[in-house]
Coordinates of C-alpha atoms and ligand atoms in Angstrom, one line a residue:
M1 CA -39.2 131.8 -14.3
D2 CA -40.1 128.5 -16.0
D3 CA -39.1 126.9 -12.7
V4 CA -41.5 129.2 -10.8
R5 CA -44.3 128.4 -13.2
A6 CA -43.7 124.7 -13.3
S7 CA -43.1 124.2 -9.6
S8 CA -46.2 126.3 -8.7
A9 CA -48.3 124.1 -11.0
W10 CA -46.9 121.0 -9.3
V11 CA -48.0 122.3 -5.9
A12 CA -51.4 123.4 -7.2
A13 CA -52.0 119.8 -8.5
R14 CA -51.4 118.3 -5.0
S15 CA -52.6 121.1 -2.8
A16 CA -54.8 120.1 0.2
H17 CA -55.4 123.4 2.1
V18 CA -55.8 125.7 -0.8
V19 CA -57.8 125.1 -3.9
V20 CA -57.7 127.0 -7.2
D21 CA -61.4 127.3 -8.3
P22 CA -61.8 127.3 -12.1
S23 CA -65.2 128.9 -11.8
G24 CA -63.7 131.7 -9.7
I25 CA -61.1 132.3 -12.4
E26 CA -63.9 132.3 -15.1
K27 CA -65.9 134.9 -13.1
A28 CA -62.9 137.1 -12.3
V29 CA -61.8 137.1 -15.9
E30 CA -65.3 137.9 -17.1
E31 CA -65.4 141.0 -14.9
I32 CA -62.1 142.4 -16.2
Q33 CA -61.8 141.1 -19.8
D34 CA -63.2 144.2 -21.5
S35 CA -61.0 146.6 -19.7
I36 CA -58.2 145.2 -17.7
P37 CA -57.7 147.7 -14.9
K38 CA -54.4 149.4 -15.5
V39 CA -52.6 150.6 -12.3
K40 CA -49.7 152.9 -12.7
W41 CA -46.4 151.9 -11.1
D42 CA -45.9 154.3 -8.1
F43 CA -49.5 155.2 -8.0
E44 CA -48.8 156.1 -4.4
G45 CA -46.0 158.6 -5.3
I46 CA -43.7 157.2 -2.7
H47 CA -40.7 156.0 -4.7
Y48 CA -37.4 157.7 -5.5
F49 CA -36.8 158.3 -9.2
D50 CA -34.1 160.3 -11.1
N51 CA -34.0 158.2 -14.3
G52 CA -30.4 157.1 -13.6
P53 CA -28.2 154.5 -11.8
L54 CA -29.0 155.9 -8.3
T55 CA -32.7 154.8 -8.9
V56 CA -31.4 151.3 -9.6
Q57 CA -29.4 151.3 -6.4
Y58 CA -32.5 152.6 -4.5
L59 CA -34.8 149.9 -6.0
F60 CA -32.3 147.1 -5.2
V61 CA -32.0 148.3 -1.5
L62 CA -35.8 148.6 -1.4
D63 CA -36.4 145.1 -2.7
T64 CA -33.7 143.7 -0.3
L65 CA -35.9 144.9 2.5
N66 CA -39.3 144.4 0.9
F67 CA -40.7 141.8 3.3
C68 CA -42.6 141.2 6.5
F69 CA -44.1 144.4 7.6
W70 CA -47.2 143.0 9.4
P71 CA -45.6 142.2 12.8
D72 CA -45.7 145.9 13.5
K73 CA -49.3 146.9 12.9
D74 CA -48.4 150.5 12.1
L75 CA -45.7 149.6 9.6
S76 CA -46.3 149.1 5.9
Y77 CA -44.4 149.0 2.6
D78 CA -45.1 152.7 2.1
H79 CA -42.9 153.6 5.1
L80 CA -40.1 151.6 3.6
A81 CA -40.3 153.1 0.1
L82 CA -40.8 156.7 1.4
G83 CA -38.2 156.4 4.2
L84 CA -35.5 155.1 1.8
K85 CA -36.5 157.8 -0.7
E86 CA -36.0 160.6 1.8
A87 CA -32.8 159.1 3.1
L88 CA -31.4 159.1 -0.4
Q89 CA -32.6 162.7 -1.1
N90 CA -30.7 163.8 2.0
D91 CA -27.6 161.9 1.3
K92 CA -26.8 160.7 -2.2
S93 CA -24.2 158.2 -1.0
V94 CA -26.3 156.6 1.7
F95 CA -26.7 153.4 -0.3
D96 CA -23.1 153.1 -1.5
A97 CA -21.9 149.5 -1.2
D98 CA -19.3 150.3 1.5
R99 CA -21.9 152.0 3.6
L100 CA -24.5 149.2 3.2
Q101 CA -21.9 146.9 4.7
K102 CA -21.6 149.0 7.9
I103 CA -25.3 149.7 8.5
T104 CA -26.7 148.8 12.0
G105 CA -30.2 148.3 13.2
P106 CA -30.5 151.6 15.0
H107 CA -29.0 153.4 11.9
L108 CA -31.6 151.7 9.6
R109 CA -34.4 152.7 12.0
K110 CA -33.1 156.3 11.9
L111 CA -33.0 156.3 8.1
L112 CA -36.6 155.1 8.0
K113 CA -37.6 157.4 10.9
W114 CA -39.1 154.4 12.7
P115 CA -39.3 154.9 16.5
R116 CA -38.8 151.2 17.5
P117 CA -37.1 148.1 16.3
L118 CA -38.2 146.9 12.8
P119 CA -39.6 143.4 12.4
L120 CA -36.8 141.0 11.7
E121 CA -34.4 143.9 12.0
N122 CA -31.3 141.8 12.4
E123 CA -32.1 139.9 9.2
R124 CA -32.7 143.2 7.4
V125 CA -29.3 144.4 8.5
R126 CA -27.6 141.1 7.6
L127 CA -29.2 141.3 4.1
L128 CA -28.0 144.8 3.5
H129 CA -24.5 143.7 4.5
E130 CA -24.7 140.8 2.1
V131 CA -25.9 143.1 -0.7
G132 CA -23.2 145.7 -0.1
L133 CA -20.4 143.1 0.0
E134 CA -21.4 141.2 -3.1
L135 CA -22.2 144.4 -5.1
E136 CA -18.7 145.6 -4.2
R137 CA -17.1 142.2 -5.0
S138 CA -18.8 141.5 -8.4
F139 CA -20.4 144.7 -9.7
E140 CA -18.2 147.7 -8.8
G141 CA -20.5 148.4 -5.9
K142 CA -23.3 149.3 -8.3
A143 CA -26.7 147.7 -8.8
S144 CA -26.8 149.4 -12.2
K145 CA -23.8 147.2 -13.3
L146 CA -25.8 144.1 -12.2
V147 CA -28.7 145.2 -14.4
E148 CA -26.5 146.1 -17.3
S149 CA -25.0 142.6 -17.3
C150 CA -28.4 140.9 -17.8
G151 CA -28.7 141.7 -21.5
K152 CA -32.1 143.2 -21.3
S153 CA -33.5 139.9 -20.0
A154 CA -35.7 139.8 -16.8
A155 CA -35.1 136.0 -16.6
N156 CA -31.3 136.6 -16.7
L157 CA -31.6 139.3 -14.1
V158 CA -33.6 137.0 -11.7
A159 CA -31.0 134.3 -12.3
L160 CA -28.1 136.6 -11.6
V161 CA -29.7 138.1 -8.5
T162 CA -30.5 134.7 -7.0
R163 CA -27.0 133.4 -7.9
H164 CA -25.1 136.2 -6.3
F165 CA -27.3 137.1 -3.4
P166 CA -28.4 134.2 -1.2
G167 CA -31.0 136.3 0.6
F168 CA -33.0 136.4 -2.7
R169 CA -33.2 132.6 -3.0
D170 CA -36.9 132.4 -2.1
H171 CA -37.7 128.7 -2.5
S172 CA -39.2 125.9 -0.4
V173 CA -39.3 122.1 -0.4
Y174 CA -42.9 120.8 -0.7
K175 CA -43.6 117.1 -0.5
G176 CA -40.0 116.5 -1.4
H177 CA -40.1 118.7 -4.4
Q178 CA -38.2 122.0 -4.8
V179 CA -40.5 125.0 -5.3
F180 CA -39.3 128.3 -6.6
L181 CA -41.2 131.5 -5.8
Y182 CA -38.6 134.2 -6.2
K183 CA -40.8 137.1 -5.0
R184 CA -38.2 139.8 -4.2
A185 CA -35.9 138.9 -7.2
Q186 CA -38.8 139.2 -9.6
I187 CA -40.3 142.3 -8.1
F188 CA -36.9 144.0 -8.5
A189 CA -37.1 143.3 -12.3
A190 CA -40.8 144.5 -12.3
D191 CA -39.9 147.7 -10.3
L192 CA -37.2 148.6 -12.8
W193 CA -39.6 148.0 -15.7
G194 CA -42.3 150.1 -14.0
A195 CA -40.1 152.9 -12.8
F196 CA -38.2 153.3 -16.1
E197 CA -41.3 152.6 -18.1
G198 CA -39.7 149.8 -20.1
Q199 CA -36.8 152.0 -21.2
G200 CA -33.1 152.1 -20.2
Y201 CA -32.5 150.2 -17.0
G202 CA -36.1 149.0 -17.3
E203 CA -35.9 147.6 -20.8
F204 CA -36.5 143.8 -20.8
N205 CA -37.4 141.9 -23.9
D206 CA -39.0 139.1 -21.9
I207 CA -41.0 140.9 -19.2
S208 CA -43.9 138.5 -20.0
S209 CA -41.8 135.7 -18.4
I210 CA -42.2 137.2 -14.9
T211 CA -45.0 135.7 -12.7
I212 CA -46.8 137.5 -9.9
F213 CA -45.0 138.2 -6.7
A214 CA -46.3 135.8 -4.0
D215 CA -46.6 137.9 -0.9
Y216 CA -49.3 138.0 1.8
I217 CA -51.6 140.4 0.1
V218 CA -52.2 138.7 -3.3
P219 CA -53.5 135.4 -1.9
A220 CA -56.0 137.3 0.3
V221 CA -57.3 139.2 -2.7
L222 CA -57.6 136.0 -4.8
R223 CA -59.6 134.5 -2.0
Q224 CA -61.9 137.5 -1.9
L225 CA -62.4 137.2 -5.7
G226 CA -63.3 133.5 -5.3
V227 CA -60.3 132.4 -7.2
L228 CA -58.8 130.6 -4.2
R229 CA -60.6 128.6 -1.6
Y230 CA -59.1 127.6 1.8
S231 CA -59.8 124.5 3.9
S232 CA -61.8 125.3 7.1
D233 CA -58.6 124.7 9.2
L234 CA -56.6 127.1 7.2
A235 CA -59.4 129.7 7.1
S236 CA -59.7 129.6 10.9
I237 CA -55.9 129.9 11.4
I238 CA -55.9 133.1 9.2
E239 CA -59.1 134.5 10.9
A240 CA -57.5 134.0 14.3
N241 CA -54.3 135.8 13.1
R242 CA -52.3 132.7 14.1
E243 CA -48.9 132.3 12.5
I244 CA -48.2 129.9 9.7
G245 CA -44.7 128.4 9.7
S246 CA -42.4 129.4 6.9
G247 CA -42.0 126.4 4.6
S248 CA -45.1 124.6 5.9
E249 CA -47.4 123.0 3.4
E250 CA -50.1 125.6 4.0
E251 CA -47.7 128.4 3.4
V252 CA -46.2 127.0 0.2
E253 CA -49.7 126.2 -1.1
L254 CA -50.9 129.8 -0.4
R255 CA -48.1 131.2 -2.4
A256 CA -47.7 128.6 -5.2
C257 CA -51.5 128.4 -5.8
S258 CA -51.6 132.2 -6.1
I259 CA -48.9 132.1 -8.8
Y260 CA -50.6 129.3 -10.6
A261 CA -54.1 130.9 -10.4
V262 CA -52.9 134.2 -11.9
E263 CA -51.1 132.3 -14.8
K264 CA -54.5 130.6 -15.5
M265 CA -56.3 133.9 -15.4
R266 CA -53.7 135.3 -17.8
E267 CA -54.2 132.4 -20.2
L268 CA -58.0 132.7 -20.1
L269 CA -57.8 136.5 -20.7
S270 CA -55.6 136.1 -23.7
K271 CA -57.9 133.4 -25.1
K272 CA -61.0 135.5 -24.6
S273 CA -59.7 138.9 -25.6
G274 CA -56.8 137.9 -27.9
N275 CA -54.6 140.4 -26.0
Q276 CA -51.5 139.4 -24.1
V277 CA -51.7 140.5 -20.5
L278 CA -48.6 140.6 -18.3
S279 CA -48.6 138.9 -14.9
V280 CA -46.8 142.1 -13.7
E281 CA -49.9 144.1 -14.7
L282 CA -52.3 141.7 -13.0
D283 CA -50.1 141.7 -9.9
L284 CA -50.1 145.5 -9.6
W285 CA -53.9 145.5 -10.0
L286 CA -54.5 142.7 -7.4
W287 CA -52.0 144.2 -5.0
S288 CA -53.3 147.8 -5.2
F289 CA -56.8 146.4 -4.7
G290 CA -55.6 144.5 -1.7
I291 CA -53.9 147.3 0.2
Q292 CA -57.0 149.5 -0.3
C293 CA -59.3 146.9 1.2
Q294 CA -59.1 147.4 5.0
S295 CA -61.1 144.3 5.9
L296 CA -58.8 141.9 4.1
Q297 CA -57.2 139.3 6.4
H298 CA -53.9 137.9 5.3
H299 CA -51.8 135.0 6.4
R300 CA -48.9 135.7 8.8
T301 CA -45.6 134.0 8.3
L302 CA -42.3 135.3 9.6
S303 CA -40.2 135.3 6.4
I304 CA -37.4 137.2 4.8
Y305 CA -38.8 136.5 1.4
Y306 CA -42.0 138.5 1.3
Ligands
56B401 N1 -47.5 141.2 -5.0 C1 -47.0 142.3 -4.7 N2 -46.5 142.5 -3.4 C2 -46.0 143.7 -3.1 C3 -45.9 144.8 -4.0 C4 -45.4 145.8 -3.3 C5 -45.1 147.2 -3.7 N3 -44.7 147.3 -5.0 C6 -44.7 148.7 -5.5 C7 -44.0 149.0 -6.7 C8 -44.7 149.9 -7.4 C9 -46.0 150.0 -7.0 O1 -46.6 151.3 -7.1 C10 -46.0 149.3 -5.6 O2 -46.0 150.3 -4.6 C11 -45.2 145.4 -1.9 N4 -45.6 144.1 -1.9 C12 -45.7 143.3 -0.7 O3 -46.9 143.6 0.0 C13 -46.8 143.3 1.4 C14 -46.9 144.6 2.2 O4 -48.1 144.9 2.5 P1 -48.4 145.9 3.7 O5 -47.8 145.3 5.0 O6 -49.9 146.0 3.7 O7 -47.7 147.2 3.4 C15 -45.3 142.8 1.6 O8 -45.3 141.4 1.4 C16 -44.6 143.4 0.4 O9 -43.5 142.7 0.0 C17 -46.4 144.6 -5.3 O10 -46.3 145.5 -6.2 N5 -46.9 143.4 -5.6

């Protein structure tokens, strides 16, 4: 995660289309410093939880598919979380490694009770095959074994996930510099921590090392708060719902500046209140605010990473 922090700061220092506004940070922090809004993990009540290894398997499958819902205007993250939950409740072996390797597009659609092809459906299927195969090859088919081998370190878990599963290697090259964003790998650690309330499979002695999860909601919320400012060109692309290319300077700046800005908010919060705030907590607050705000316009990038 040091790489995520350092490379995001590198982008923020050179960013042309997105600017992190220190006065926006100051204002946002002033508003929340006395009581940092606490949002409960699974505030929506849509996730599977049985306090055991099957929950870990569920969360790993969930975060394997936790990207790019917007091309279907009726589809959202909630459908994925709830659909996978119901599929598991109906059939406890549905996410076994051998079955993940055999899944097809129509089968996935059926599991999620989605009436038409999912966005990037072939990629979703490919990633499930990859996960099933590598879980079987290196972790006895079980995501719980993967988590057990990280020694209660979220940083180790992210390193392990990105080493073993190429689909989680969320990075870009910006002005010749490698930038690490690791949204789905980090959110997997955060989901474990949230679901298991920091105990058992969710116990990490370095949860503070995780950054926010750079998706398409958080940048839009930060902009609304005045923490991020966009160039007029970028603002009009987003307003017109025009796509932004994956790996383009605009896209990397949106994501990296979001990570950098929340790290700055976190530093200022701990300076002002003396309390350590976790990026995971700030992320959940920002994200839950974002999805409840109907008018929020977000950037559109076809990506398997977020
Ligand atoms: N930064 C950040 N991004 C997050 C999440 C979550 C869900 N986390 C769950 C875990 C426990 C909580 O109770 C949450 O329910 C999804 N996303 C991203 O949002 C986008 C989906 O948007 P829409 O198309 O409108 O549904 C998509 O990129 C998706 O990957 C988060 O927590 N943080």
